[in-house]
Amino acid sequence: EYIQSYYFNKLELTRFSSSVGKFVGFTEQGVRNAEYWNNDASLLSAMKAQKEVYCLNHVQIDYRAALTKS
């Protein structure tokens, strides 16, 4: 799962989760940002592609590293 969170003053405003597939806001400002970002199809597709870039390419490396230490 790929998660990208946006914080301000240690308060989580907005989060993108690949399992949900969209931005979710947690504050008034975060909800407005999430609604704006969710209306941009190119941004959503780019964020969904980040799962393949970060998670799927590196899971084997992390898995092998964990096995060699156990």
C-alpha positions as CSV (number, residue, x, y, z in Angstrom):
1,E,0.0,0.0,0.0
2,Y,1.3,3.4,-0.9
3,I,0.4,6.3,1.5
4,Q,1.4,10.0,1.1
5,S,0.3,12.3,3.9
6,Y,0.4,16.1,4.1
7,Y,1.1,17.7,7.5
8,F,1.1,21.2,8.8
9,N,2.2,21.9,12.4
10,K,2.2,18.2,13.2
11,L,-1.5,18.0,12.1
12,E,-2.4,15.7,9.2
13,L,-4.4,17.6,6.7
14,T,-4.7,15.3,3.8
15,R,-3.7,11.7,2.9
16,F,-3.6,9.7,-0.4
17,S,-3.9,6.0,0.1
18,S,-3.5,3.6,-2.8
19,S,-6.1,1.2,-1.2
20,V,-8.7,4.0,-1.2
21,G,-7.6,5.4,-4.6
22,K,-8.2,9.0,-3.7
23,F,-7.3,11.8,-1.3
24,V,-9.0,12.1,2.0
25,G,-9.1,15.2,4.1
26,F,-9.0,15.3,7.9
27,T,-9.4,19.1,8.6
28,E,-11.5,21.8,6.9
29,Q,-8.5,22.9,4.8
30,G,-7.6,19.2,4.1
31,V,-11.1,18.4,2.9
32,R,-11.0,21.3,0.4
33,N,-7.6,20.3,-0.9
34,A,-8.8,16.7,-1.2
35,E,-11.9,17.7,-3.2
36,Y,-9.8,19.8,-5.5
37,W,-7.1,17.1,-6.0
38,N,-9.7,14.3,-6.5
39,N,-11.2,16.3,-9.4
40,D,-7.9,16.2,-11.3
41,A,-7.8,12.9,-13.1
42,S,-4.2,13.2,-14.1
43,L,-3.0,13.8,-10.5
44,L,-5.0,10.7,-9.3
45,S,-3.5,8.5,-12.0
46,A,0.0,9.8,-11.2
47,M,-0.5,9.1,-7.5
48,K,-1.8,5.6,-8.3
49,A,1.3,4.9,-10.4
50,Q,3.5,5.8,-7.5
51,K,2.5,2.4,-5.9
52,E,4.2,0.6,-8.8
53,V,7.2,3.0,-8.7
54,Y,7.9,2.7,-5.0
55,C,6.2,-0.3,-3.5
56,L,6.3,-3.0,-6.2
57,N,9.8,-2.4,-7.3
58,H,11.3,-2.4,-3.8
59,V,9.3,-5.1,-2.1
60,Q,11.7,-7.9,-3.2
61,I,14.7,-5.9,-2.0
62,D,13.2,-5.4,1.5
63,Y,12.0,-8.9,1.6
64,R,15.4,-10.4,0.9
65,A,17.0,-8.1,3.4
66,A,14.6,-9.1,6.1
67,L,15.2,-12.8,5.3
68,T,19.0,-12.6,5.5
69,K,18.8,-11.0,9.0
70,S,16.5,-13.6,10.5
